[in-house]
């Protein structure tokens, strides 16, 4: 559901000449369910392409119901199983999944460098910043099926590599930028910092989805943190769920802590979802235990 995923889709669509396909944007925690949902009431399954997603056994077996699967990713994970018609192309050294998709399909595009910049949180040019803001704004404003449609639309617009098309999002981005400015103020005010085993740890808690790079960048102005933890608490059917995001300014391996909570990602950027409330003291204990 992020810029890397959207750009991966855009490159793929370009490769197949913009043909109509069914597209699902999802998260690692939802991947198996999304695949199962996509299977319903289909006579012919055909090919499934999965981009920019770490998987696990359940998702792999679910995907394997399709006639053939091409799974292209750059997260750090071990599929563990080999299914004959599931082709896994995982390059955990790649800056973006889009760069692996580009290489696989033999596509050269300025979009690949843009995906690299956004996924590494090292945005240098105007178009990369614009695309990051538009996708952030869409995710802030829309959800569910509507968000899915909007993200597919922008992937199709990006196929042209004509970035002047993106002016239609200007007013939405303006509105979103105002919200981002308020978020930055909240981060400055509400971040809690701790030190465990000589590691500087910063926590930001929220009840709404937030772009994690903003929090990491705002905190980088204050200090160099070894672990930045963003805790997003959501209530579903009376139960509190915790979405955790981990980043680092100092190169500490944060994949380790995400894996402890059943998540995954990259060494320098990772996340996990837990069907329960996870508090700051609990996470501090975990850091003490595993680092
Ligand atoms: Mn990615």
PDB file of C-alpha atoms and ligand atoms in Angstrom:
ATOM      1  CA  UNK A   1       0.000   0.000   0.000  1.00  0.00           C
ATOM      2  CA  UNK A   2       3.018   2.330  -0.163  1.00  0.00           C
ATOM      3  CA  UNK A   3       4.862   4.110  -2.965  1.00  0.00           C
ATOM      4  CA  UNK A   4       7.089   1.102  -3.623  1.00  0.00           C
ATOM      5  CA  UNK A   5       4.041  -1.138  -4.074  1.00  0.00           C
ATOM      6  CA  UNK A   6       2.275   1.391  -6.306  1.00  0.00           C
ATOM      7  CA  UNK A   7       5.383   1.865  -8.469  1.00  0.00           C
ATOM      8  CA  UNK A   8       5.931  -1.922  -8.691  1.00  0.00           C
ATOM      9  CA  UNK A   9       2.354  -2.201  -9.976  1.00  0.00           C
ATOM     10  CA  UNK A  10       2.906   0.662 -12.404  1.00  0.00           C
ATOM     11  CA  UNK A  11       5.969  -1.041 -13.925  1.00  0.00           C
ATOM     12  CA  UNK A  12       4.072  -4.327 -14.208  1.00  0.00           C
ATOM     13  CA  UNK A  13       1.086  -2.616 -15.874  1.00  0.00           C
ATOM     14  CA  UNK A  14       3.448  -0.968 -18.333  1.00  0.00           C
ATOM     15  CA  UNK A  15       4.975  -4.365 -19.116  1.00  0.00           C
ATOM     16  CA  UNK A  16       1.549  -5.859 -19.924  1.00  0.00           C
ATOM     17  CA  UNK A  17       0.446  -2.810 -21.918  1.00  0.00           C
ATOM     18  CA  UNK A  18      -1.993  -1.509 -19.320  1.00  0.00           C
ATOM     19  CA  UNK A  19      -4.355  -4.500 -19.634  1.00  0.00           C
ATOM     20  CA  UNK A  20      -7.182  -4.711 -17.116  1.00  0.00           C
ATOM     21  CA  UNK A  21      -6.179  -6.815 -14.109  1.00  0.00           C
ATOM     22  CA  UNK A  22      -7.582  -7.362 -10.637  1.00  0.00           C
ATOM     23  CA  UNK A  23      -5.444  -5.465  -8.135  1.00  0.00           C
ATOM     24  CA  UNK A  24      -5.379  -5.789  -4.358  1.00  0.00           C
ATOM     25  CA  UNK A  25      -3.360  -3.568  -2.057  1.00  0.00           C
ATOM     26  CA  UNK A  26      -2.767  -5.202   1.302  1.00  0.00           C
ATOM     27  CA  UNK A  27      -0.413  -5.464   4.261  1.00  0.00           C
ATOM     28  CA  UNK A  28       1.825  -8.375   5.329  1.00  0.00           C
ATOM     29  CA  UNK A  29      -0.536  -9.169   8.222  1.00  0.00           C
ATOM     30  CA  UNK A  30      -3.516  -9.315   5.803  1.00  0.00           C
ATOM     31  CA  UNK A  31      -1.794 -11.007   2.867  1.00  0.00           C
ATOM     32  CA  UNK A  32      -3.102 -14.551   3.355  1.00  0.00           C
ATOM     33  CA  UNK A  33      -6.671 -13.278   3.837  1.00  0.00           C
ATOM     34  CA  UNK A  34      -6.378 -11.059   0.770  1.00  0.00           C
ATOM     35  CA  UNK A  35      -5.204 -13.972  -1.378  1.00  0.00           C
ATOM     36  CA  UNK A  36      -8.031 -16.195  -0.067  1.00  0.00           C
ATOM     37  CA  UNK A  37     -10.560 -13.438  -0.743  1.00  0.00           C
ATOM     38  CA  UNK A  38      -9.244 -13.057  -4.307  1.00  0.00           C
ATOM     39  CA  UNK A  39      -9.930 -16.760  -4.960  1.00  0.00           C
ATOM     40  CA  UNK A  40     -13.636 -16.652  -4.265  1.00  0.00           C
ATOM     41  CA  UNK A  41     -16.099 -17.336  -7.109  1.00  0.00           C
ATOM     42  CA  UNK A  42     -13.372 -17.635  -9.744  1.00  0.00           C
ATOM     43  CA  UNK A  43     -13.621 -20.381 -12.312  1.00  0.00           C
ATOM     44  CA  UNK A  44     -10.150 -19.816 -13.756  1.00  0.00           C
ATOM     45  CA  UNK A  45      -7.431 -18.569 -11.508  1.00  0.00           C
ATOM     46  CA  UNK A  46      -4.529 -18.013 -13.883  1.00  0.00           C
ATOM     47  CA  UNK A  47      -1.499 -16.065 -12.755  1.00  0.00           C
ATOM     48  CA  UNK A  48      -0.900 -14.265  -9.490  1.00  0.00           C
ATOM     49  CA  UNK A  49       1.777 -11.612  -9.084  1.00  0.00           C
ATOM     50  CA  UNK A  50       2.794 -10.453  -5.613  1.00  0.00           C
ATOM     51  CA  UNK A  51       5.054  -7.425  -5.193  1.00  0.00           C
ATOM     52  CA  UNK A  52       6.783  -5.870  -2.179  1.00  0.00           C
ATOM     53  CA  UNK A  53       5.386  -8.301   0.385  1.00  0.00           C
ATOM     54  CA  UNK A  54       7.089 -10.597   2.843  1.00  0.00           C
ATOM     55  CA  UNK A  55       5.170 -13.841   3.199  1.00  0.00           C
ATOM     56  CA  UNK A  56       4.791 -16.807   5.490  1.00  0.00           C
ATOM     57  CA  UNK A  57       3.677 -20.416   4.996  1.00  0.00           C
ATOM     58  CA  UNK A  58      -0.038 -19.653   5.020  1.00  0.00           C
ATOM     59  CA  UNK A  59       0.265 -16.943   2.371  1.00  0.00           C
ATOM     60  CA  UNK A  60       2.540 -19.147   0.246  1.00  0.00           C
ATOM     61  CA  UNK A  61       0.123 -22.075   0.305  1.00  0.00           C
ATOM     62  CA  UNK A  62      -2.827 -19.772  -0.384  1.00  0.00           C
ATOM     63  CA  UNK A  63      -0.978 -18.234  -3.344  1.00  0.00           C
ATOM     64  CA  UNK A  64      -0.136 -21.725  -4.622  1.00  0.00           C
ATOM     65  CA  UNK A  65      -3.825 -22.340  -5.423  1.00  0.00           C
ATOM     66  CA  UNK A  66      -3.277 -20.114  -8.479  1.00  0.00           C
ATOM     67  CA  UNK A  67      -2.010 -21.814 -11.655  1.00  0.00           C
ATOM     68  CA  UNK A  68       1.274 -19.942 -11.395  1.00  0.00           C
ATOM     69  CA  UNK A  69       2.734 -17.350  -9.065  1.00  0.00           C
ATOM     70  CA  UNK A  70       5.487 -14.785  -9.552  1.00  0.00           C
ATOM     71  CA  UNK A  71       6.426 -13.308  -6.184  1.00  0.00           C
ATOM     72  CA  UNK A  72       8.885 -10.394  -6.280  1.00  0.00           C
ATOM     73  CA  UNK A  73      10.121  -8.852  -3.054  1.00  0.00           C
ATOM     74  CA  UNK A  74      13.022  -7.200  -1.242  1.00  0.00           C
ATOM     75  CA  UNK A  75      12.198  -7.870   2.436  1.00  0.00           C
ATOM     76  CA  UNK A  76      14.291 -10.188   4.529  1.00  0.00           C
ATOM     77  CA  UNK A  77      12.467 -13.493   4.918  1.00  0.00           C
ATOM     78  CA  UNK A  78      12.938 -17.143   4.280  1.00  0.00           C
ATOM     79  CA  UNK A  79      10.069 -18.869   2.434  1.00  0.00           C
ATOM     80  CA  UNK A  80      11.240 -22.197   3.872  1.00  0.00           C
ATOM     81  CA  UNK A  81       9.254 -24.192   1.300  1.00  0.00           C
ATOM     82  CA  UNK A  82       9.580 -24.660  -2.453  1.00  0.00           C
ATOM     83  CA  UNK A  83       6.379 -25.016  -4.430  1.00  0.00           C
ATOM     84  CA  UNK A  84       6.967 -25.960  -8.073  1.00  0.00           C
ATOM     85  CA  UNK A  85       4.744 -23.307  -9.688  1.00  0.00           C
ATOM     86  CA  UNK A  86       5.573 -20.504  -7.234  1.00  0.00           C
ATOM     87  CA  UNK A  87       8.523 -18.511  -8.513  1.00  0.00           C
ATOM     88  CA  UNK A  88      10.111 -16.435  -5.752  1.00  0.00           C
ATOM     89  CA  UNK A  89      12.421 -13.593  -6.707  1.00  0.00           C
ATOM     90  CA  UNK A  90      13.634 -12.136  -3.414  1.00  0.00           C
ATOM     91  CA  UNK A  91      16.527  -9.704  -3.374  1.00  0.00           C
ATOM     92  CA  UNK A  92      16.824  -8.448   0.191  1.00  0.00           C
ATOM     93  CA  UNK A  93      19.754  -6.253  -0.844  1.00  0.00           C
ATOM     94  CA  UNK A  94      17.573  -4.203  -3.211  1.00  0.00           C
ATOM     95  CA  UNK A  95      16.550  -0.700  -2.142  1.00  0.00           C
ATOM     96  CA  UNK A  96      13.015  -1.170  -3.423  1.00  0.00           C
ATOM     97  CA  UNK A  97      10.774  -3.953  -4.683  1.00  0.00           C
ATOM     98  CA  UNK A  98      10.247  -1.755  -7.763  1.00  0.00           C
ATOM     99  CA  UNK A  99      13.927  -2.129  -8.668  1.00  0.00           C
ATOM    100  CA  UNK A 100      13.582  -5.940  -8.519  1.00  0.00           C
ATOM    101  CA  UNK A 101      10.362  -5.786 -10.564  1.00  0.00           C
ATOM    102  CA  UNK A 102      12.140  -3.554 -13.114  1.00  0.00           C
ATOM    103  CA  UNK A 103      15.059  -5.930 -13.389  1.00  0.00           C
ATOM    104  CA  UNK A 104      12.790  -8.992 -13.690  1.00  0.00           C
ATOM    105  CA  UNK A 105      10.721  -7.502 -16.517  1.00  0.00           C
ATOM    106  CA  UNK A 106      13.649  -5.682 -18.138  1.00  0.00           C
ATOM    107  CA  UNK A 107      12.149  -2.210 -17.606  1.00  0.00           C
ATOM    108  CA  UNK A 108      14.127   0.980 -17.200  1.00  0.00           C
ATOM    109  CA  UNK A 109      12.192   3.850 -15.705  1.00  0.00           C
ATOM    110  CA  UNK A 110      12.806   6.977 -13.620  1.00  0.00           C
ATOM    111  CA  UNK A 111      10.135   5.521 -11.326  1.00  0.00           C
ATOM    112  CA  UNK A 112      12.637   2.949 -10.042  1.00  0.00           C
ATOM    113  CA  UNK A 113      14.987   5.589  -8.679  1.00  0.00           C
ATOM    114  CA  UNK A 114      11.969   7.327  -7.141  1.00  0.00           C
ATOM    115  CA  UNK A 115      10.896   4.089  -5.401  1.00  0.00           C
ATOM    116  CA  UNK A 116      14.485   3.610  -4.165  1.00  0.00           C
ATOM    117  CA  UNK A 117      14.548   7.129  -2.691  1.00  0.00           C
ATOM    118  CA  UNK A 118      11.163   6.766  -0.976  1.00  0.00           C
ATOM    119  CA  UNK A 119      11.734   3.269   0.421  1.00  0.00           C
ATOM    120  CA  UNK A 120      15.165   4.214   1.812  1.00  0.00           C
ATOM    121  CA  UNK A 121      13.705   7.436   3.296  1.00  0.00           C
ATOM    122  CA  UNK A 122      16.285   9.357   1.289  1.00  0.00           C
ATOM    123  CA  UNK A 123      14.099  11.539  -0.932  1.00  0.00           C
ATOM    124  CA  UNK A 124      16.210  13.875  -3.067  1.00  0.00           C
ATOM    125  CA  UNK A 125      14.104  15.044  -5.985  1.00  0.00           C
ATOM    126  CA  UNK A 126      10.867  16.898  -6.381  1.00  0.00           C
ATOM    127  CA  UNK A 127       8.977  14.121  -8.164  1.00  0.00           C
ATOM    128  CA  UNK A 128       9.843  11.584  -5.467  1.00  0.00           C
ATOM    129  CA  UNK A 129       8.599  13.987  -2.792  1.00  0.00           C
ATOM    130  CA  UNK A 130       5.431  14.661  -4.778  1.00  0.00           C
ATOM    131  CA  UNK A 131       4.640  10.962  -5.248  1.00  0.00           C
ATOM    132  CA  UNK A 132       5.358  10.195  -1.580  1.00  0.00           C
ATOM    133  CA  UNK A 133       2.981  12.994  -0.533  1.00  0.00           C
ATOM    134  CA  UNK A 134       0.205  11.957  -2.933  1.00  0.00           C
ATOM    135  CA  UNK A 135       0.250   8.338  -1.816  1.00  0.00           C
ATOM    136  CA  UNK A 136       0.425   9.435   1.823  1.00  0.00           C
ATOM    137  CA  UNK A 137      -2.523  11.772   1.232  1.00  0.00           C
ATOM    138  CA  UNK A 138      -4.621   9.048  -0.428  1.00  0.00           C
ATOM    139  CA  UNK A 139      -3.957   6.678   2.476  1.00  0.00           C
ATOM    140  CA  UNK A 140      -4.874   9.430   4.902  1.00  0.00           C
ATOM    141  CA  UNK A 141      -8.120  10.359   3.145  1.00  0.00           C
ATOM    142  CA  UNK A 142      -9.465   7.047   1.865  1.00  0.00           C
ATOM    143  CA  UNK A 143      -9.699   3.434   3.002  1.00  0.00           C
ATOM    144  CA  UNK A 144     -10.944   0.032   1.853  1.00  0.00           C
ATOM    145  CA  UNK A 145     -12.203  -0.410  -1.698  1.00  0.00           C
ATOM    146  CA  UNK A 146     -12.060   3.305  -2.487  1.00  0.00           C
ATOM    147  CA  UNK A 147      -8.393   3.502  -1.479  1.00  0.00           C
ATOM    148  CA  UNK A 148      -7.687   0.422  -3.604  1.00  0.00           C
ATOM    149  CA  UNK A 149      -9.246   2.117  -6.645  1.00  0.00           C
ATOM    150  CA  UNK A 150      -7.332   5.371  -6.049  1.00  0.00           C
ATOM    151  CA  UNK A 151      -3.996   3.578  -5.681  1.00  0.00           C
ATOM    152  CA  UNK A 152      -4.574   1.581  -8.865  1.00  0.00           C
ATOM    153  CA  UNK A 153      -5.487   4.829 -10.665  1.00  0.00           C
ATOM    154  CA  UNK A 154      -2.249   6.521  -9.678  1.00  0.00           C
ATOM    155  CA  UNK A 155      -0.251   3.424 -10.694  1.00  0.00           C
ATOM    156  CA  UNK A 156      -1.889   3.728 -14.140  1.00  0.00           C
ATOM    157  CA  UNK A 157      -1.157   7.481 -14.291  1.00  0.00           C
ATOM    158  CA  UNK A 158       2.500   6.870 -13.408  1.00  0.00           C
ATOM    159  CA  UNK A 159       2.855   4.468 -16.382  1.00  0.00           C
ATOM    160  CA  UNK A 160       3.202   7.518 -18.631  1.00  0.00           C
ATOM    161  CA  UNK A 161       6.066   8.920 -16.512  1.00  0.00           C
ATOM    162  CA  UNK A 162       4.429  12.298 -17.164  1.00  0.00           C
ATOM    163  CA  UNK A 163       4.504  13.798 -13.699  1.00  0.00           C
ATOM    164  CA  UNK A 164       2.564  16.908 -14.764  1.00  0.00           C
ATOM    165  CA  UNK A 165      -0.565  14.685 -14.640  1.00  0.00           C
ATOM    166  CA  UNK A 166      -0.223  14.706 -10.882  1.00  0.00           C
ATOM    167  CA  UNK A 167      -1.439  18.308 -10.438  1.00  0.00           C
ATOM    168  CA  UNK A 168      -4.987  16.949  -9.952  1.00  0.00           C
ATOM    169  CA  UNK A 169      -3.860  15.893  -6.461  1.00  0.00           C
ATOM    170  CA  UNK A 170      -2.602  19.387  -5.487  1.00  0.00           C
ATOM    171  CA  UNK A 171      -5.499  20.400  -3.265  1.00  0.00           C
ATOM    172  CA  UNK A 172      -5.605  17.007  -1.538  1.00  0.00           C
ATOM    173  CA  UNK A 173      -1.852  17.244  -0.895  1.00  0.00           C
ATOM    174  CA  UNK A 174      -2.314  20.780   0.518  1.00  0.00           C
ATOM    175  CA  UNK A 175      -4.925  19.533   2.956  1.00  0.00           C
ATOM    176  CA  UNK A 176      -2.727  16.581   3.911  1.00  0.00           C
ATOM    177  CA  UNK A 177       0.350  18.801   4.374  1.00  0.00           C
ATOM    178  CA  UNK A 178      -1.534  20.834   6.977  1.00  0.00           C
ATOM    179  CA  UNK A 179      -2.305  17.632   8.855  1.00  0.00           C
ATOM    180  CA  UNK A 180       1.351  16.578   8.555  1.00  0.00           C
ATOM    181  CA  UNK A 181       2.474  19.882  10.086  1.00  0.00           C
ATOM    182  CA  UNK A 182       0.211  19.203  13.072  1.00  0.00           C
ATOM    183  CA  UNK A 183       1.564  15.661  13.312  1.00  0.00           C
ATOM    184  CA  UNK A 184       5.118  17.052  13.413  1.00  0.00           C
ATOM    185  CA  UNK A 185       4.126  19.274  16.351  1.00  0.00           C
ATOM    186  CA  UNK A 186       2.633  16.260  18.140  1.00  0.00           C
ATOM    187  CA  UNK A 187       5.811  14.264  17.583  1.00  0.00           C
ATOM    188  CA  UNK A 188       7.932  17.074  19.052  1.00  0.00           C
ATOM    189  CA  UNK A 189       5.640  17.333  22.071  1.00  0.00           C
ATOM    190  CA  UNK A 190       4.540  13.754  22.802  1.00  0.00           C
ATOM    191  CA  UNK A 191       7.548  11.548  22.035  1.00  0.00           C
ATOM    192  CA  UNK A 192       8.810   9.634  25.065  1.00  0.00           C
ATOM    193  CA  UNK A 193      12.475   8.694  25.264  1.00  0.00           C
ATOM    194  CA  UNK A 194      14.234   5.983  27.268  1.00  0.00           C
ATOM    195  CA  UNK A 195      17.629   4.396  27.544  1.00  0.00           C
ATOM    196  CA  UNK A 196      18.069   0.632  27.862  1.00  0.00           C
ATOM    197  CA  UNK A 197      21.444  -1.098  27.602  1.00  0.00           C
ATOM    198  CA  UNK A 198      22.954   2.116  26.222  1.00  0.00           C
ATOM    199  CA  UNK A 199      20.360   2.183  23.455  1.00  0.00           C
ATOM    200  CA  UNK A 200      18.448   5.421  22.981  1.00  0.00           C
ATOM    201  CA  UNK A 201      14.829   4.549  22.323  1.00  0.00           C
ATOM    202  CA  UNK A 202      12.035   6.918  21.281  1.00  0.00           C
ATOM    203  CA  UNK A 203       8.319   6.066  21.400  1.00  0.00           C
ATOM    204  CA  UNK A 204       5.456   7.787  19.644  1.00  0.00           C
ATOM    205  CA  UNK A 205       1.950   6.519  20.426  1.00  0.00           C
ATOM    206  CA  UNK A 206      -1.110   7.259  18.337  1.00  0.00           C
ATOM    207  CA  UNK A 207      -4.568   5.922  17.538  1.00  0.00           C
ATOM    208  CA  UNK A 208      -4.538   6.839  13.840  1.00  0.00           C
ATOM    209  CA  UNK A 209      -2.350   5.610  10.980  1.00  0.00           C
ATOM    210  CA  UNK A 210       0.652   7.887  10.480  1.00  0.00           C
ATOM    211  CA  UNK A 211       3.488   8.051   7.941  1.00  0.00           C
ATOM    212  CA  UNK A 212       6.381   6.681   9.972  1.00  0.00           C
ATOM    213  CA  UNK A 213       9.119   8.469   7.999  1.00  0.00           C
ATOM    214  CA  UNK A 214       7.827  11.833   9.273  1.00  0.00           C
ATOM    215  CA  UNK A 215       8.293  10.706  12.876  1.00  0.00           C
ATOM    216  CA  UNK A 216      11.764   9.366  12.181  1.00  0.00           C
ATOM    217  CA  UNK A 217      12.782  12.560  10.362  1.00  0.00           C
ATOM    218  CA  UNK A 218      11.401  14.912  13.034  1.00  0.00           C
ATOM    219  CA  UNK A 219      13.210  12.951  15.766  1.00  0.00           C
ATOM    220  CA  UNK A 220      16.459  12.941  13.781  1.00  0.00           C
ATOM    221  CA  UNK A 221      16.544  16.724  14.202  1.00  0.00           C
ATOM    222  CA  UNK A 222      16.599  16.264  17.978  1.00  0.00           C
ATOM    223  CA  UNK A 223      18.951  13.324  18.457  1.00  0.00           C
ATOM    224  CA  UNK A 224      20.220  10.101  16.906  1.00  0.00           C
ATOM    225  CA  UNK A 225      17.980   7.331  18.193  1.00  0.00           C
ATOM    226  CA  UNK A 226      18.970   3.660  18.098  1.00  0.00           C
ATOM    227  CA  UNK A 227      15.368   2.488  18.025  1.00  0.00           C
ATOM    228  CA  UNK A 228      12.300   4.526  17.097  1.00  0.00           C
ATOM    229  CA  UNK A 229       9.050   2.796  17.967  1.00  0.00           C
ATOM    230  CA  UNK A 230       5.721   3.981  16.607  1.00  0.00           C
ATOM    231  CA  UNK A 231       2.759   2.369  18.345  1.00  0.00           C
ATOM    232  CA  UNK A 232      -0.574   2.587  16.587  1.00  0.00           C
ATOM    233  CA  UNK A 233      -3.458   1.399  18.757  1.00  0.00           C
ATOM    234  CA  UNK A 234      -6.724   0.472  17.060  1.00  0.00           C
ATOM    235  CA  UNK A 235      -9.906  -0.911  18.574  1.00  0.00           C
ATOM    236  CA  UNK A 236     -11.608  -3.713  16.622  1.00  0.00           C
ATOM    237  CA  UNK A 237     -14.698  -5.412  18.040  1.00  0.00           C
ATOM    238  CA  UNK A 238     -13.935  -4.124  21.510  1.00  0.00           C
ATOM    239  CA  UNK A 239     -10.373  -5.380  21.413  1.00  0.00           C
ATOM    240  CA  UNK A 240      -7.239  -3.245  21.221  1.00  0.00           C
ATOM    241  CA  UNK A 241      -4.786  -4.185  18.483  1.00  0.00           C
ATOM    242  CA  UNK A 242      -1.258  -2.809  18.301  1.00  0.00           C
ATOM    243  CA  UNK A 243       0.538  -2.019  15.085  1.00  0.00           C
ATOM    244  CA  UNK A 244       4.227  -1.482  15.731  1.00  0.00           C
ATOM    245  CA  UNK A 245       6.734   0.197  13.444  1.00  0.00           C
ATOM    246  CA  UNK A 246      10.468   0.208  14.107  1.00  0.00           C
ATOM    247  CA  UNK A 247      13.132   2.465  12.596  1.00  0.00           C
ATOM    248  CA  UNK A 248      16.711   3.352  13.468  1.00  0.00           C
ATOM    249  CA  UNK A 249      19.000   6.343  12.991  1.00  0.00           C
ATOM    250  CA  UNK A 250      22.151   4.432  13.968  1.00  0.00           C
ATOM    251  CA  UNK A 251      21.966   1.198  11.977  1.00  0.00           C
ATOM    252  CA  UNK A 252      20.845  -1.011  14.881  1.00  0.00           C
ATOM    253  CA  UNK A 253      19.073  -4.149  13.591  1.00  0.00           C
ATOM    254  CA  UNK A 254      15.370  -3.481  14.204  1.00  0.00           C
ATOM    255  CA  UNK A 255      14.244  -6.553  12.255  1.00  0.00           C
ATOM    256  CA  UNK A 256      15.105  -8.542  15.379  1.00  0.00           C
ATOM    257  CA  UNK A 257      12.485  -6.830  17.535  1.00  0.00           C
ATOM    258  CA  UNK A 258       9.836  -6.944  14.774  1.00  0.00           C
ATOM    259  CA  UNK A 259      10.406 -10.706  14.476  1.00  0.00           C
ATOM    260  CA  UNK A 260      10.044 -11.075  18.234  1.00  0.00           C
ATOM    261  CA  UNK A 261       6.499  -9.731  17.820  1.00  0.00           C
ATOM    262  CA  UNK A 262       5.775 -11.948  14.794  1.00  0.00           C
ATOM    263  CA  UNK A 263       6.464  -9.250  12.216  1.00  0.00           C
ATOM    264  CA  UNK A 264       9.192  -8.640   9.679  1.00  0.00           C
ATOM    265  CA  UNK A 265      10.616  -6.239   7.132  1.00  0.00           C
ATOM    266  CA  UNK A 266      14.148  -4.954   6.753  1.00  0.00           C
ATOM    267  CA  UNK A 267      17.070  -4.564   9.153  1.00  0.00           C
ATOM    268  CA  UNK A 268      16.638  -0.775   9.275  1.00  0.00           C
ATOM    269  CA  UNK A 269      12.839  -0.562   8.911  1.00  0.00           C
ATOM    270  CA  UNK A 270      10.419  -3.155  10.195  1.00  0.00           C
ATOM    271  CA  UNK A 271       6.994  -3.666  11.713  1.00  0.00           C
ATOM    272  CA  UNK A 272       4.622  -6.064  13.425  1.00  0.00           C
ATOM    273  CA  UNK A 273       0.917  -6.344  14.229  1.00  0.00           C
ATOM    274  CA  UNK A 274      -0.231  -7.855  17.498  1.00  0.00           C
ATOM    275  CA  UNK A 275      -3.845  -8.760  18.354  1.00  0.00           C
ATOM    276  CA  UNK A 276      -3.518  -7.269  21.804  1.00  0.00           C
ATOM    277  CA  UNK A 277      -2.347  -4.158  23.585  1.00  0.00           C
ATOM    278  CA  UNK A 278       1.430  -3.824  23.742  1.00  0.00           C
ATOM    279  CA  UNK A 279       2.700  -1.159  26.127  1.00  0.00           C
ATOM    280  CA  UNK A 280       5.926   0.836  26.296  1.00  0.00           C
ATOM    281  CA  UNK A 281       7.198  -0.973  29.445  1.00  0.00           C
ATOM    282  CA  UNK A 282       6.670  -4.320  27.720  1.00  0.00           C
ATOM    283  CA  UNK A 283       8.707  -3.198  24.717  1.00  0.00           C
ATOM    284  CA  UNK A 284      11.455  -1.844  26.965  1.00  0.00           C
ATOM    285  CA  UNK A 285      11.613  -5.278  28.615  1.00  0.00           C
ATOM    286  CA  UNK A 286      11.842  -6.904  25.202  1.00  0.00           C
ATOM    287  CA  UNK A 287      14.722  -4.610  24.193  1.00  0.00           C
ATOM    288  CA  UNK A 288      16.471  -5.498  27.453  1.00  0.00           C
ATOM    289  CA  UNK A 289      15.940  -9.185  26.693  1.00  0.00           C
ATOM    290  CA  UNK A 290      16.961  -9.416  23.028  1.00  0.00           C
ATOM    291  CA  UNK A 291      19.620  -6.710  22.474  1.00  0.00           C
TER     292      UNK A 291
HETATM  293 MN1  LIG B   1       9.393  -1.859  -0.341  1.00  0.00          MN
END
